[in-house]
Structures are given as structure tokens and as C-alpha cells.
mmCIF file of C-alpha atoms and ligand atoms in Angstrom:
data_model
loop_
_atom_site.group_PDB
_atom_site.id
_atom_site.type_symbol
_atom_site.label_atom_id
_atom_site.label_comp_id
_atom_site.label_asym_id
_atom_site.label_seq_id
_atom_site.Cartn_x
_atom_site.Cartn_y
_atom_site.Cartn_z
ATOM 1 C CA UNK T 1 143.287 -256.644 -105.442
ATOM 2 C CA UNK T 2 142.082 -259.388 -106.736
ATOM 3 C CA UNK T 3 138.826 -260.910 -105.531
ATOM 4 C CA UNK T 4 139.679 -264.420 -105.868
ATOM 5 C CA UNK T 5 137.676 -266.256 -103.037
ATOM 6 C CA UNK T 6 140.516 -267.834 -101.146
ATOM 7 C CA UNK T 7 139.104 -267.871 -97.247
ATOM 8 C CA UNK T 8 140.923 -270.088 -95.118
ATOM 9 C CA UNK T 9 138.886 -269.468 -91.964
ATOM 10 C CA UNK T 10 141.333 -270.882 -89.198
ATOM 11 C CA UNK T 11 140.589 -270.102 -85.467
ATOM 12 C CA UNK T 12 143.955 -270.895 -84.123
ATOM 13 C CA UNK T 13 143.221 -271.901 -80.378
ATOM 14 C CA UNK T 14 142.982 -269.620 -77.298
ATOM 15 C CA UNK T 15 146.011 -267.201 -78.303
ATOM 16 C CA UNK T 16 143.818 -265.928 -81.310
ATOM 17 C CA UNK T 17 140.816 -265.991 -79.188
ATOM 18 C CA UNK T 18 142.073 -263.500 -76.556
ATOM 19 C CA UNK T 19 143.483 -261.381 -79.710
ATOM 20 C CA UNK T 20 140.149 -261.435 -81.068
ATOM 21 C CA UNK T 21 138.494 -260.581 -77.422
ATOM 22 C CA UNK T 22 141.323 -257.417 -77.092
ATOM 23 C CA UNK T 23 140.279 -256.176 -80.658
ATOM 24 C CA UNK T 24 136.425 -256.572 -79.758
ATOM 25 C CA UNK T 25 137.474 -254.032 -76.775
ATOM 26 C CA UNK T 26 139.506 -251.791 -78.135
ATOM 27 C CA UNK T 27 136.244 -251.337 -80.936
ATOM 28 C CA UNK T 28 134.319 -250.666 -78.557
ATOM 29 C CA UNK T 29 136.652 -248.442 -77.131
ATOM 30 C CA UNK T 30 137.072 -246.175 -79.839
ATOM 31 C CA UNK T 31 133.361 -247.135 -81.030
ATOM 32 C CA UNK T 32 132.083 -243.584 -80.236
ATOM 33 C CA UNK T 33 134.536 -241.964 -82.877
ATOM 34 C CA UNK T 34 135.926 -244.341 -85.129
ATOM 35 C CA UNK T 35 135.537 -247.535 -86.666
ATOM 36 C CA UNK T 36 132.071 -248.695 -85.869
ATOM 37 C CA UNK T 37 131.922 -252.436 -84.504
ATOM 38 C CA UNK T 38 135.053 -253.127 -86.696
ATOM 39 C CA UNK T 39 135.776 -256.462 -85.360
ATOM 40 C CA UNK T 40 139.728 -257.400 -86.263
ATOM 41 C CA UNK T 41 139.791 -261.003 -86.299
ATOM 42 C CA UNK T 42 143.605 -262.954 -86.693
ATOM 43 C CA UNK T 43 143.293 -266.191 -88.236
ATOM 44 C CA UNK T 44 146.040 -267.714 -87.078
ATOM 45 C CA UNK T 45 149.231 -267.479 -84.576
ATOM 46 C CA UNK T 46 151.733 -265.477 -86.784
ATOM 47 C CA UNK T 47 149.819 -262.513 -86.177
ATOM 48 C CA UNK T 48 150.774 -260.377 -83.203
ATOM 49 C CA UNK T 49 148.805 -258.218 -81.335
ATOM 50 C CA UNK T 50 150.758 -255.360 -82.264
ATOM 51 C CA UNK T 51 150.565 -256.148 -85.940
ATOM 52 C CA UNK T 52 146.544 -256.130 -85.452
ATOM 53 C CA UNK T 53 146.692 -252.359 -84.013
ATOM 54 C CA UNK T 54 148.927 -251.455 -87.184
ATOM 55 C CA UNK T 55 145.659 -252.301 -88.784
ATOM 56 C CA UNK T 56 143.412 -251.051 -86.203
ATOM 57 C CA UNK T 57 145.143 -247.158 -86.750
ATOM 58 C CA UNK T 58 144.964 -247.568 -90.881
ATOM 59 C CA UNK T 59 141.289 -248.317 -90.354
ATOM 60 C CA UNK T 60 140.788 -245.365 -88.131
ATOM 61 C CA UNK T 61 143.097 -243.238 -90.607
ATOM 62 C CA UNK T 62 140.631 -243.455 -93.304
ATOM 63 C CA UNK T 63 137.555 -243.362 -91.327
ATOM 64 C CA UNK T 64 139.056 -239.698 -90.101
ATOM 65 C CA UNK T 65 138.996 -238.913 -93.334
ATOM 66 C CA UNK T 66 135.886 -239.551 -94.852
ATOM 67 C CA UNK T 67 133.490 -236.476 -94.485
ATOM 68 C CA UNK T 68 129.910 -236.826 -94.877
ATOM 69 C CA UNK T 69 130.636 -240.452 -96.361
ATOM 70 C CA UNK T 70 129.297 -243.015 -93.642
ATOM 71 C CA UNK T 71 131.529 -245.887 -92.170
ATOM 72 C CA UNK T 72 131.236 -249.173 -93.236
ATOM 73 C CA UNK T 73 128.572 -250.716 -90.518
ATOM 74 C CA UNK T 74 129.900 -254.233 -88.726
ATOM 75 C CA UNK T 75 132.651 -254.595 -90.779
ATOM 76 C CA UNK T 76 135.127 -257.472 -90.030
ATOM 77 C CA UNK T 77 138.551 -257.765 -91.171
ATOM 78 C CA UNK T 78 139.846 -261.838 -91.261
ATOM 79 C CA UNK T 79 144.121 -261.380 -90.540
ATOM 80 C CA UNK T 80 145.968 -263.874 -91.830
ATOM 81 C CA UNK T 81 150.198 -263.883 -91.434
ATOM 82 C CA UNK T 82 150.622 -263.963 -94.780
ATOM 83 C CA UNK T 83 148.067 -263.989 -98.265
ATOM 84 C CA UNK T 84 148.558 -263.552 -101.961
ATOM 85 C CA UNK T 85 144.952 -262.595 -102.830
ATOM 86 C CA UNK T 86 143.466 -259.664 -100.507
ATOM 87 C CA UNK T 87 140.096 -259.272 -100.874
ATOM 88 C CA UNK T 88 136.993 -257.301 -99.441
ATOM 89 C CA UNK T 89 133.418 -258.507 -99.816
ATOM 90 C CA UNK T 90 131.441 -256.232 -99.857
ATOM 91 C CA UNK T 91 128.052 -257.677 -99.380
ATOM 92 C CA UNK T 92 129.213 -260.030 -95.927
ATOM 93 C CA UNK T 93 131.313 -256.391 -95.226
ATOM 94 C CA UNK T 94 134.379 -258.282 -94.691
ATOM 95 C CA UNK T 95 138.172 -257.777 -95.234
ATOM 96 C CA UNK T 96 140.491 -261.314 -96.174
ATOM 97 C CA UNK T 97 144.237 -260.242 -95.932
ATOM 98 C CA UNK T 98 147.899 -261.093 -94.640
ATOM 99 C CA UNK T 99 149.953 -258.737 -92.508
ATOM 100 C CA UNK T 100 152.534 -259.918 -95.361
ATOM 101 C CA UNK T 101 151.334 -260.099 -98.978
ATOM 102 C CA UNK T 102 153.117 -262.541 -100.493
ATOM 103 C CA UNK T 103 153.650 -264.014 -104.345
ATOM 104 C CA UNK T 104 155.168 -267.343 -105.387
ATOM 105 C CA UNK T 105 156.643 -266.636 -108.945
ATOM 106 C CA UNK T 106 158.418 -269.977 -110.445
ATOM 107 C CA UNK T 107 157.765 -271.880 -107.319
ATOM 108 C CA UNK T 108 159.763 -269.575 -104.737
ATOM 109 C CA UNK T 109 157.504 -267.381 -102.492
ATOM 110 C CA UNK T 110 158.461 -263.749 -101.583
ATOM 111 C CA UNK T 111 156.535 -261.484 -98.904
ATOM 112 C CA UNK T 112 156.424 -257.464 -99.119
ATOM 113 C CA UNK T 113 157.213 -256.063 -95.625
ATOM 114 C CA UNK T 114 154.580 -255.769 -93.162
ATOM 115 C CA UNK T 115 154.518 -251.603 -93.754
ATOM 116 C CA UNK T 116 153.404 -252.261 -97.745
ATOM 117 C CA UNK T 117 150.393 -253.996 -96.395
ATOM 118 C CA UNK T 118 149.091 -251.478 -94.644
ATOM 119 C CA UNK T 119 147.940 -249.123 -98.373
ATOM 120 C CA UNK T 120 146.711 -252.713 -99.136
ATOM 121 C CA UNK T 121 144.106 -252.552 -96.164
ATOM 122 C CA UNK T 122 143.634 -248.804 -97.176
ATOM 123 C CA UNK T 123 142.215 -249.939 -100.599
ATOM 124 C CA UNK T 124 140.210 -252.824 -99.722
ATOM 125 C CA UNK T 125 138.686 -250.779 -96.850
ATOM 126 C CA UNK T 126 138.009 -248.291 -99.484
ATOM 127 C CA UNK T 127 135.946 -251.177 -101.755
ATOM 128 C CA UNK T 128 133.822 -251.229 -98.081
ATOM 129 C CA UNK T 129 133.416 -247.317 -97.694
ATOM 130 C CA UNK T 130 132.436 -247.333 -101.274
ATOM 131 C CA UNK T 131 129.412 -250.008 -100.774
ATOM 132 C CA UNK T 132 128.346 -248.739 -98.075
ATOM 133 C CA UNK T 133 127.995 -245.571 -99.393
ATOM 134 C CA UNK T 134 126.846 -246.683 -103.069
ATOM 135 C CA UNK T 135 124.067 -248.592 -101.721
ATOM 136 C CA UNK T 136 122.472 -244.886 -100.588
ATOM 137 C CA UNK T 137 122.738 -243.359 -103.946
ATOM 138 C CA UNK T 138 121.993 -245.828 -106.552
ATOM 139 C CA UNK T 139 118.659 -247.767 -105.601
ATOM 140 C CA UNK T 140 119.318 -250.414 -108.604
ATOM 141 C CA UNK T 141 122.434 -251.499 -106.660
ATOM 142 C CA UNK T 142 120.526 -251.201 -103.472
ATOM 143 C CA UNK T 143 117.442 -253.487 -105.294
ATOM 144 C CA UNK T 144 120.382 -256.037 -106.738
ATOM 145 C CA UNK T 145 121.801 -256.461 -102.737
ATOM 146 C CA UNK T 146 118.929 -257.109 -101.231
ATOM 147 C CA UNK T 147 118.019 -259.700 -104.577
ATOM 148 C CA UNK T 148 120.768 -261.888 -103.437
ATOM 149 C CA UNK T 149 118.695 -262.767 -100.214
ATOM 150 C CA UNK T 150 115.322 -263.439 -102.173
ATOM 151 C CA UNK T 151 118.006 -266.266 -104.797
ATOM 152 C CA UNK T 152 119.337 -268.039 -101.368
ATOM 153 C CA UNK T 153 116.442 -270.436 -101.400
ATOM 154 C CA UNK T 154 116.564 -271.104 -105.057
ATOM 155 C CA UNK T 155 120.478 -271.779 -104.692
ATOM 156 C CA UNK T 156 119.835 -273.960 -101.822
ATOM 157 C CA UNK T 157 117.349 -275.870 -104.226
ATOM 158 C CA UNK T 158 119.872 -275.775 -106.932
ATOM 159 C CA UNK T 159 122.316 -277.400 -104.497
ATOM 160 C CA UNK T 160 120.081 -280.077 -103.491
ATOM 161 C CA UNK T 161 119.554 -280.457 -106.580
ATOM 162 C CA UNK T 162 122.988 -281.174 -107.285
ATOM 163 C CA UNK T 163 123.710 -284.034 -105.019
ATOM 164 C CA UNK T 164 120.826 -285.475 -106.499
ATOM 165 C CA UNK T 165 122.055 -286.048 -109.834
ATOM 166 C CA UNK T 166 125.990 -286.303 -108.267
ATOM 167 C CA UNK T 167 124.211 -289.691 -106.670
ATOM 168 C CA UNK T 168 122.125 -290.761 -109.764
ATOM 169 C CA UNK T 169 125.085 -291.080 -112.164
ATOM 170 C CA UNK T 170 126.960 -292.464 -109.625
ATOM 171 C CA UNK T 171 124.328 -295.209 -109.645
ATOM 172 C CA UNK T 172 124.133 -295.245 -113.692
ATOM 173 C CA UNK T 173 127.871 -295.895 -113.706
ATOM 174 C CA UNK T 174 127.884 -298.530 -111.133
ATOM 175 C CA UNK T 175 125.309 -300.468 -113.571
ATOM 176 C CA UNK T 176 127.427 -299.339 -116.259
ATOM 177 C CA UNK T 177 130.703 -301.137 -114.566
ATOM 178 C CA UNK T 178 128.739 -304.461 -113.419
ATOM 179 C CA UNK T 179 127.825 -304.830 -117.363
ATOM 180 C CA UNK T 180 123.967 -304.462 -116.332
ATOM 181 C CA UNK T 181 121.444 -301.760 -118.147
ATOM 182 C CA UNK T 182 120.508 -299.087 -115.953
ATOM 183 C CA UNK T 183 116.893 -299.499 -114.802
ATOM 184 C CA UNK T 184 114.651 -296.549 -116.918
ATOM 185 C CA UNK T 185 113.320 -294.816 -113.781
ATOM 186 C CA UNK T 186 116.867 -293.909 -113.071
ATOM 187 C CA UNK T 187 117.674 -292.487 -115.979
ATOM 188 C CA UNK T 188 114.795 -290.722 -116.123
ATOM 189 C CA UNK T 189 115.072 -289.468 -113.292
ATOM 190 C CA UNK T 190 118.361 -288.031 -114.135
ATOM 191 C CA UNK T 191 117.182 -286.382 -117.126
ATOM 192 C CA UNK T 192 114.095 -284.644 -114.332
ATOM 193 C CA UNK T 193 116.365 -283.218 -111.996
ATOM 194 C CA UNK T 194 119.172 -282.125 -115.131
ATOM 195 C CA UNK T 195 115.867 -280.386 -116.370
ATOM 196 C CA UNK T 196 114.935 -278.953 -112.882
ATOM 197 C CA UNK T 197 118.199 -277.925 -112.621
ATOM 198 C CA UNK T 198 118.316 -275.514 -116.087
ATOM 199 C CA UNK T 199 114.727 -274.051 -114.313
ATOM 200 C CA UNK T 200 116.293 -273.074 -111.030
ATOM 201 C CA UNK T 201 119.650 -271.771 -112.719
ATOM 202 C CA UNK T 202 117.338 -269.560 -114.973
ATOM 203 C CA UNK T 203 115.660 -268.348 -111.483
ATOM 204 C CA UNK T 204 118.715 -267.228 -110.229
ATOM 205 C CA UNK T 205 119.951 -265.328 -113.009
ATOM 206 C CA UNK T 206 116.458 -263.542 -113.358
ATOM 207 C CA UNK T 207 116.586 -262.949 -109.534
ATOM 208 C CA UNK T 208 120.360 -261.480 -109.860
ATOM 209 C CA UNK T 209 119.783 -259.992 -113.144
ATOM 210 C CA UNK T 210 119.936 -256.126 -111.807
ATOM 211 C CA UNK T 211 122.534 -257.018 -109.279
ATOM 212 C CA UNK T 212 125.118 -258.139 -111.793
ATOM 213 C CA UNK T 213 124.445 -255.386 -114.594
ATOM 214 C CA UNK T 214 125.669 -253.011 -111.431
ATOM 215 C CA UNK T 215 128.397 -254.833 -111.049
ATOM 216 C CA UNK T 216 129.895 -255.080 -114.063
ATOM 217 C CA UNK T 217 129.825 -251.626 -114.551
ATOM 218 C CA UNK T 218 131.134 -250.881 -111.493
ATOM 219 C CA UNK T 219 134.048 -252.548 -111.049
ATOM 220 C CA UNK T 220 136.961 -250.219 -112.395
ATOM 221 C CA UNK T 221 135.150 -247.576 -110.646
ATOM 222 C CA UNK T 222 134.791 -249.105 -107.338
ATOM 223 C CA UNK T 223 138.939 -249.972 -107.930
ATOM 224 C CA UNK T 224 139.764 -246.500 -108.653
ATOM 225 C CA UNK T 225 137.964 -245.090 -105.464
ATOM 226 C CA UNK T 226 139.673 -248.028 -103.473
ATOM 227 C CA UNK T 227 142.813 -246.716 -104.871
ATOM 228 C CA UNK T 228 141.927 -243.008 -104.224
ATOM 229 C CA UNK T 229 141.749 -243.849 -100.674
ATOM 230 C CA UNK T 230 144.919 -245.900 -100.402
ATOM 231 C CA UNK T 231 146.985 -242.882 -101.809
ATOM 232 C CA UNK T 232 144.577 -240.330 -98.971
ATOM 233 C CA UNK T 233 145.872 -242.851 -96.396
ATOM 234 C CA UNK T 234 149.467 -243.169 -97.602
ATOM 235 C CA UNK T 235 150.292 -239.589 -99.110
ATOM 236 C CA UNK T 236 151.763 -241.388 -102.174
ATOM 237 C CA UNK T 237 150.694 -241.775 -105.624
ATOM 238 C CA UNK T 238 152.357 -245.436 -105.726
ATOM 239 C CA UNK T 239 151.126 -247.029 -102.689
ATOM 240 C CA UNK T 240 149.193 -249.951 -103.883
ATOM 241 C CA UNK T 241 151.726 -250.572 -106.968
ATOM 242 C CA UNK T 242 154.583 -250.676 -104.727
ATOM 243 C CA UNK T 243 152.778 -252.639 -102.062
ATOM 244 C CA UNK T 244 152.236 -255.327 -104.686
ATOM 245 C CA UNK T 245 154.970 -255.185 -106.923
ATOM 246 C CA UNK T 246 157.367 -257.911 -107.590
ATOM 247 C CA UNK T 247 160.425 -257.154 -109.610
ATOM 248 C CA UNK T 248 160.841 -260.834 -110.221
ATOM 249 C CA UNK T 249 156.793 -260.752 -111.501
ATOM 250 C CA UNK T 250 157.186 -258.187 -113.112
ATOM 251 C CA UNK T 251 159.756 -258.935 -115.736
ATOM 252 C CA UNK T 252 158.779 -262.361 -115.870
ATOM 253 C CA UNK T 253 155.039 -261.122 -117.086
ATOM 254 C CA UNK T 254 157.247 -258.526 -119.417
ATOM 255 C CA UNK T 255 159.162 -261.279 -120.942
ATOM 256 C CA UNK T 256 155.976 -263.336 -121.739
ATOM 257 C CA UNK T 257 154.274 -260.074 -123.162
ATOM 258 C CA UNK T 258 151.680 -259.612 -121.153
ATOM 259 C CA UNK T 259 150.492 -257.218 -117.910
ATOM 260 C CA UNK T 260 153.256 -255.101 -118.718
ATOM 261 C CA UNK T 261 151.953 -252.211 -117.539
ATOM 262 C CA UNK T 262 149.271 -253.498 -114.795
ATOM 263 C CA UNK T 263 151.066 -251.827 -112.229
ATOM 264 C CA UNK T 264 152.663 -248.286 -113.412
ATOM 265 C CA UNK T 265 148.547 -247.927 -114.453
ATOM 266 C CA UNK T 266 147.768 -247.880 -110.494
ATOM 267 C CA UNK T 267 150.774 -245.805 -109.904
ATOM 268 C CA UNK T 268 148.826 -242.109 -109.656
ATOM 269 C CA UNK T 269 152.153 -240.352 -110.849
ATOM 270 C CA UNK T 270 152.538 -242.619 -113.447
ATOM 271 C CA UNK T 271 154.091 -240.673 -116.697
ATOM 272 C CA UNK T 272 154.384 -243.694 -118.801
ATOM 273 C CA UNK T 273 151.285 -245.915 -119.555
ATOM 274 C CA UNK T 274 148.330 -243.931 -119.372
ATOM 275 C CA UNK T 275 146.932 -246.081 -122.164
ATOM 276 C CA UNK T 276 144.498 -248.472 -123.440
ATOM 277 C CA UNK T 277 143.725 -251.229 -120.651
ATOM 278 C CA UNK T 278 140.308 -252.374 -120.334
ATOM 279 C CA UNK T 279 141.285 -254.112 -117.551
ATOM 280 C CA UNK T 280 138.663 -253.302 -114.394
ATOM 281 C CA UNK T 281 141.867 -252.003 -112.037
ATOM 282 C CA UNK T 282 143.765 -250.696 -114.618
ATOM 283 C CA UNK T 283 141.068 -248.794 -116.822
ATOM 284 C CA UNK T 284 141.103 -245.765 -115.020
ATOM 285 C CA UNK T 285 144.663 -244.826 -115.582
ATOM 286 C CA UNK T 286 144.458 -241.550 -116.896
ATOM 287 C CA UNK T 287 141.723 -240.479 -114.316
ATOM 288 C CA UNK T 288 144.396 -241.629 -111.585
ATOM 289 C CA UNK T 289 147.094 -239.121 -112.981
ATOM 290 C CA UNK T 290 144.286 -236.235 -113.780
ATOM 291 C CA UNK T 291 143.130 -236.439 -110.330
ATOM 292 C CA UNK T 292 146.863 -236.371 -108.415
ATOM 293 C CA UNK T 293 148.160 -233.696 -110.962
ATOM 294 C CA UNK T 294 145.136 -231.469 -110.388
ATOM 295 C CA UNK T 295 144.651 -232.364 -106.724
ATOM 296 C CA UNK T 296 145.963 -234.998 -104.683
ATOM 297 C CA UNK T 297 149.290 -233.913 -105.043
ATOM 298 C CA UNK T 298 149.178 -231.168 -102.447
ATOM 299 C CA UNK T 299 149.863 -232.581 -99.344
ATOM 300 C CA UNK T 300 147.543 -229.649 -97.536
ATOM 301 C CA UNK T 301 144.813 -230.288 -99.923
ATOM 302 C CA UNK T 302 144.897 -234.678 -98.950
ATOM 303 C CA UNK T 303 144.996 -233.661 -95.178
ATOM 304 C CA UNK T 304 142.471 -230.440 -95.295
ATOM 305 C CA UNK T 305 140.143 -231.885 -97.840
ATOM 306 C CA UNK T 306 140.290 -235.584 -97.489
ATOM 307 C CA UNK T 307 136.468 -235.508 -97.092
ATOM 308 C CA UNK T 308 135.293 -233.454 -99.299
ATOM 309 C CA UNK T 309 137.690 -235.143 -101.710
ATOM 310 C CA UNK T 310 136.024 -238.454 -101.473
ATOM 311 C CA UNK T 311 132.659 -237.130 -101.934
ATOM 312 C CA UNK T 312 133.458 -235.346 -104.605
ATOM 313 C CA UNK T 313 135.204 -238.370 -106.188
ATOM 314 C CA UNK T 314 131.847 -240.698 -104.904
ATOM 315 C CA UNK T 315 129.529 -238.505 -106.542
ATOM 316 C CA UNK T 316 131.615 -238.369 -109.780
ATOM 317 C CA UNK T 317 131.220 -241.997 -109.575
ATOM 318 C CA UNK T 318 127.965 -242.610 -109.089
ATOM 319 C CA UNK T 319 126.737 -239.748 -111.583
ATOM 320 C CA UNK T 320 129.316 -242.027 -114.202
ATOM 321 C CA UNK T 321 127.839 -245.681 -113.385
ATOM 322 C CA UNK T 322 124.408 -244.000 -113.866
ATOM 323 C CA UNK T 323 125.316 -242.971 -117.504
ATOM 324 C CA UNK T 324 126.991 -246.471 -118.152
ATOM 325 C CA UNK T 325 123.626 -247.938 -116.835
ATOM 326 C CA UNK T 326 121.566 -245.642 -119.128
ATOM 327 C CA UNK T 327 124.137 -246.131 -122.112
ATOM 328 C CA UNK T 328 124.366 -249.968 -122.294
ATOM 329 C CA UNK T 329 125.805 -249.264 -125.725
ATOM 330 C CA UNK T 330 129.051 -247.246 -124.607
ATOM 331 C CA UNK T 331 131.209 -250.098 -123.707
ATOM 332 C CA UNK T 332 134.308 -249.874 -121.575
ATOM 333 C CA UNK T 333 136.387 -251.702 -124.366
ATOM 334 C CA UNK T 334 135.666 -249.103 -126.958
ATOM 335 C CA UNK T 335 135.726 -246.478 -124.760
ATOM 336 C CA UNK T 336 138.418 -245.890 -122.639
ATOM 337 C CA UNK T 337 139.413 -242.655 -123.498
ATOM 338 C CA UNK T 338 135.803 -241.086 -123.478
ATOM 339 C CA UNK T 339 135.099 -242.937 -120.165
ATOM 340 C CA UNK T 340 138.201 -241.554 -118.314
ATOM 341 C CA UNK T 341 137.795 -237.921 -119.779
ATOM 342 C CA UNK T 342 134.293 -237.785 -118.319
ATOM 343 C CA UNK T 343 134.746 -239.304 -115.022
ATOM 344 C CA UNK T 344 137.762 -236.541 -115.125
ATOM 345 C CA UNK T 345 135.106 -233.634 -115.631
ATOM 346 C CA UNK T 346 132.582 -235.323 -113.418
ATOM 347 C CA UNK T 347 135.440 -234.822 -110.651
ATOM 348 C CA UNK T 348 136.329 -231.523 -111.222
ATOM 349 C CA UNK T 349 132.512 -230.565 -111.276
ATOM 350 C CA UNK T 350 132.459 -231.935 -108.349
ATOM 351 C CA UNK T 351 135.408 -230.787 -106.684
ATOM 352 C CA UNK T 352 134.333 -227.182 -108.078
ATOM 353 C CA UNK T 353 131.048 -227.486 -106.279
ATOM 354 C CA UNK T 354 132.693 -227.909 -102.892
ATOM 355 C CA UNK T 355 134.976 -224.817 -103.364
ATOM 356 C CA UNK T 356 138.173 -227.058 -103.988
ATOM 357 C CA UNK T 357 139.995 -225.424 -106.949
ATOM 358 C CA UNK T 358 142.766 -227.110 -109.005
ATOM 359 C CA UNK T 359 146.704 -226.977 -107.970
ATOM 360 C CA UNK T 360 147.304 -226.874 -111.678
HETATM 361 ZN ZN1 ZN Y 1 140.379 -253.690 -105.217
#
């Protein structure tokens, strides 16, 4: 999904309220077993109570099926009626989404059924198993999280900062306007806090620095374990391309020449376009189809071995981003087909180690 920061935070009145006071219950309810303190939170009044417990059951689907991998901790999961950019964040441990996904392609909106959505929560769910359990096995990603508490003060600065100068040229162009020459202190002033500015800016990057090298490298990895546990949840190698899939998109990106194949990449089965795409969800392509040909396929094997499965696949993972950290030089746009035939290995090795043999 993309992870476009489109939060429209609307408490809609007492109705959502008492939704949001019947999902803090049933969490607790089920706390002992499932879903930790997952707090489901509708956002405004086209989301039913029943539609809230659809996502309530996907959320204890996959935490059923996670092994030794810990649940995400205090998770919360914003439901909006309808949305056309689901996305988790994974350091606030939250989950934006509509019960209906929805597109508008040449200025006419279309939704996907409320069923589709429910591999959608699967996946971004998955981007909050996968943090939580990242953060235990790679300490520079664990460093670069808890960096992005030491750069609040220095962005709160840097905001400050900000209005400053927004109110100083305001002031030079009023002068400007009335004809009159700006008095020297202002402009000088201007040119302190520009200066300041470039400082604190340079902070925050140093502060980040680790954080975002993680991140960049993990990014089609963290999409292809999302997607791993969409197709656990679902039992089908084309849940998250069919949940988001518009045949009207579609061709219309075809016609122009571009993203023709962004969604048969996420589509495990896919026979057609296991190719070149750089692109962070799409890169892993021929890792998707290795993994369902050798594995997921078998229905006993996704129900049985759904655990071990996704530790196998998070320790592939995290053994891969540790290379890619090491090997600054092995780029993901050179190297897509030596990147997907070693995560492949790293998987099998892994599956191997836990006993799980290959289908085929
Ligand atoms: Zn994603």
C-alpha cells in the first residue's frame, strides 16, 4: 500500500464513541489470547459495528498464526468508510484504512467490496508484525527508532524556526509593497534564522542518519513479508492484487505505458511478469512465485506451518537487509535478479532448518 500520509482523524460524535468503547472491550476480552490492546477505532459513521469485528477476526487470524513472532504491542487501527491510500505506521503502531478501498480514475470514484479489504488489513498488519519483530533482531533499526525521539526537539526548533522567517518576509514584502527599504536588522535577521535553519536541518539528518539507511533498504522487504501474510490470511496467491485492482486503472496506466505490471508482480501465482521492477512493492516478484510454488501453495502446509513459515521468511529477511547494510555497493537497481535469488535461498535455508521441506 502506499504510505502516503493521508490521516483524516474524525471522531464522529457519540455513535463512534460507543463503537470505539465496544472495541476497547471486546480487546480486552480476547486480550489474554489474541490481539494485545488492539484498539479498533472508526473514524466516522459509515462504519458499522459489524464491519469493525470483520476486522477484529482478520486481526486475530494472523495473530493465530504467527509462531514465536510477537504481536504488535498497543497497536491501533483508525477505520474509515472508505480510503484510497491504506497505510500502517509503524513507529506510532497504527493502521489508516477504509472498510471500502476506493480509486477515483478520470474523476469517477469506484470502491472494491468490503470482503477485498479485509487481505488489505492482512498486509498492513503484516508491515506491524514485521516492526515489531525487526526491531529485536537488527539493533541498527532498533538504534534508528529510538533516534527519532532524540531529533523531536531539534524539529520542534526547526519549526519555530520556520514561522520565524514565514513572519520576517512577510514583513520584508510589506516594505517592499509600501515602496519603503526594508530596515537592515530585518533582513539580517532573515539571513540568521535561514542560516540557523541549514544548522538544525543538518542535525536532523545526522540524528536520523542510521534510521533512514534501514529504511531504505528495507522497504521491498518489509512489502513482501506484508504480502506473505496477506496470502497466510487469505489462502490466495492474489489477494492484495485483486483487493486493489481496478480494471479501469489498469488499462488506463497500460495505455500511457507505465505500471503495467505493478499488480500481476504482487500476484504470488503470477506466470507472467516476474521481471525487472525496482519498484519497493514490486521488486520481489520472483521471490513471491518461488516461495508459493515451493511452499505456500499447499493449503496444509499455510494452516500447519503458518508460524514457522513466517519465521522462516523473517529470518530470511533480516539475514538479507544485513547483507544490503554490509554491501552498500549492491544496489537494488542493478540487482534484482541476484537480490531475489538470495532472499529465495535464504528462505529455503530457513524453511530447511525448521524441518519444512519443499512441495516441489
Ligand atoms: Zn505495504
Amino acid at each position: 500500500m502506499k504510505h502516503t500520509i493521508w490521516a483524516l482523524r474524525i471522531i464522529a460524535g457519540a455513535v463512534a464513541m460507543a463503537w470505539s468503547l465496544s472495541a476497547v472491550a471486546g480487546a480486552l476480552l480476547c486480550q489474554a489470547v489474541f490481539a494485545p490492546e488492539v484498539q479498533f477505532r472508526p473514524q466516522d459513521n459509515g462504519v458499522t459495528p459489524k464491519q469493525v469485528e470483520s476486522f477484529r477476526e482478520v486481526v486475530n487470524d494472523v495473530n493465530s498464526r504467527l509462531g514465536k513472532l510477537q504481536a504488535p504491542q498497543n497497536a491501533e487501527i483508525l477505520i474509515h468508510s472508505e480510503h484510497n491510500a491504506p497505510f500502517a505506521d509503524q513507529i506510532q503502531k497504527s493502521i489508516t484504512m477504509g472498510i471500502r478501498y476506493s480509486r477515483t480514475i478520470n474523476g469517477k470514484t469506484y470502491q472494491k467490496a468490503p470482503s477485498l479489504a479485509l487481505a488489505i488489513l492482512a498486509h498492513e498488519y503484516g508491515h506491524l508484525v514485521f516492526a515489531e519483530n525487526y526491531l529485536h533482531r537488527e539493533p541498527l533499526y532498533a538504534e534508528g527508532v529510538s533516534s527519532l525521539e532524540k531529533a523531536k526537539p531539534f524539529e520542534k526548533k526547526f519549526a519555530e524556526l520556520e514561522l520565524q522567517k514565514t513572519s520576517l518576509a512577510a514583513q520584508m514584502k510589506t516594505f517592499k509593497e509600501a515602496g519603503k527599504p526594508t530596515p537592515p536588522e530585518i533582513i539580517q535577521r532573515h539571513t540568521a534564522v535561514s542560516t540557523m535553519m541549514a544548522r538544525v536541518r543538518d542535525q536532523i539528518q545526522d540524528i536520523k542518519a542510521d534510521y533512514r539507511k534501514v529504511t531504505a533498504i528495507k522497504e521491498p522487504y518489509d512489502e513482501f513479508f506484508a504480502d506473505v501474510v496477506a496470502v497466510l490470511y487469505s489462502g490466495k496467491a492474489d489477494a492484495i492484487s485483486k483487493s486493489i485492482v481496478f480494471t479501469r486503472g489498469l488499462q488506463a496506466s497500460r495505455l500511457k505505458g507505465q505500471a503495467t505490471q505493478t499488480l500481476e508482480q504482487r500476484d504470488f501465482e503470477n506466470r507472467r511478469h516476474q521481471n525487472l521492477d525496482t519498484r519497493p512493492h514490486n521488486f520481489f516478484s520472483a521471490t513471491r512465485s518461488a516461495i508459493w510454488n515451493s511452499y505456500l501453495a499447499s493449503p496444509s502446509l499455510r494452516n500447519k506451518h503458518s508460524g514457522e513459515i513466517l519465521e522462516a521468511v523473517m529470518d530470511a529477511i533480516t539475514k538479507e537487509i544485513s547483507f544490503k547494510l554490509k554491501n552498500p555497493d549492491v544496489s537494488f537497481q542493478k540487482n534484482w535478479e541476484l537480490l531475489n535469488s538470495r532472499l529465495i535461498e535464504a528462505i529455503d535455508q530457513q524453511m530447511a532448518s525448521r524441518g519444512i521441506a519443499k512441495i516441489k
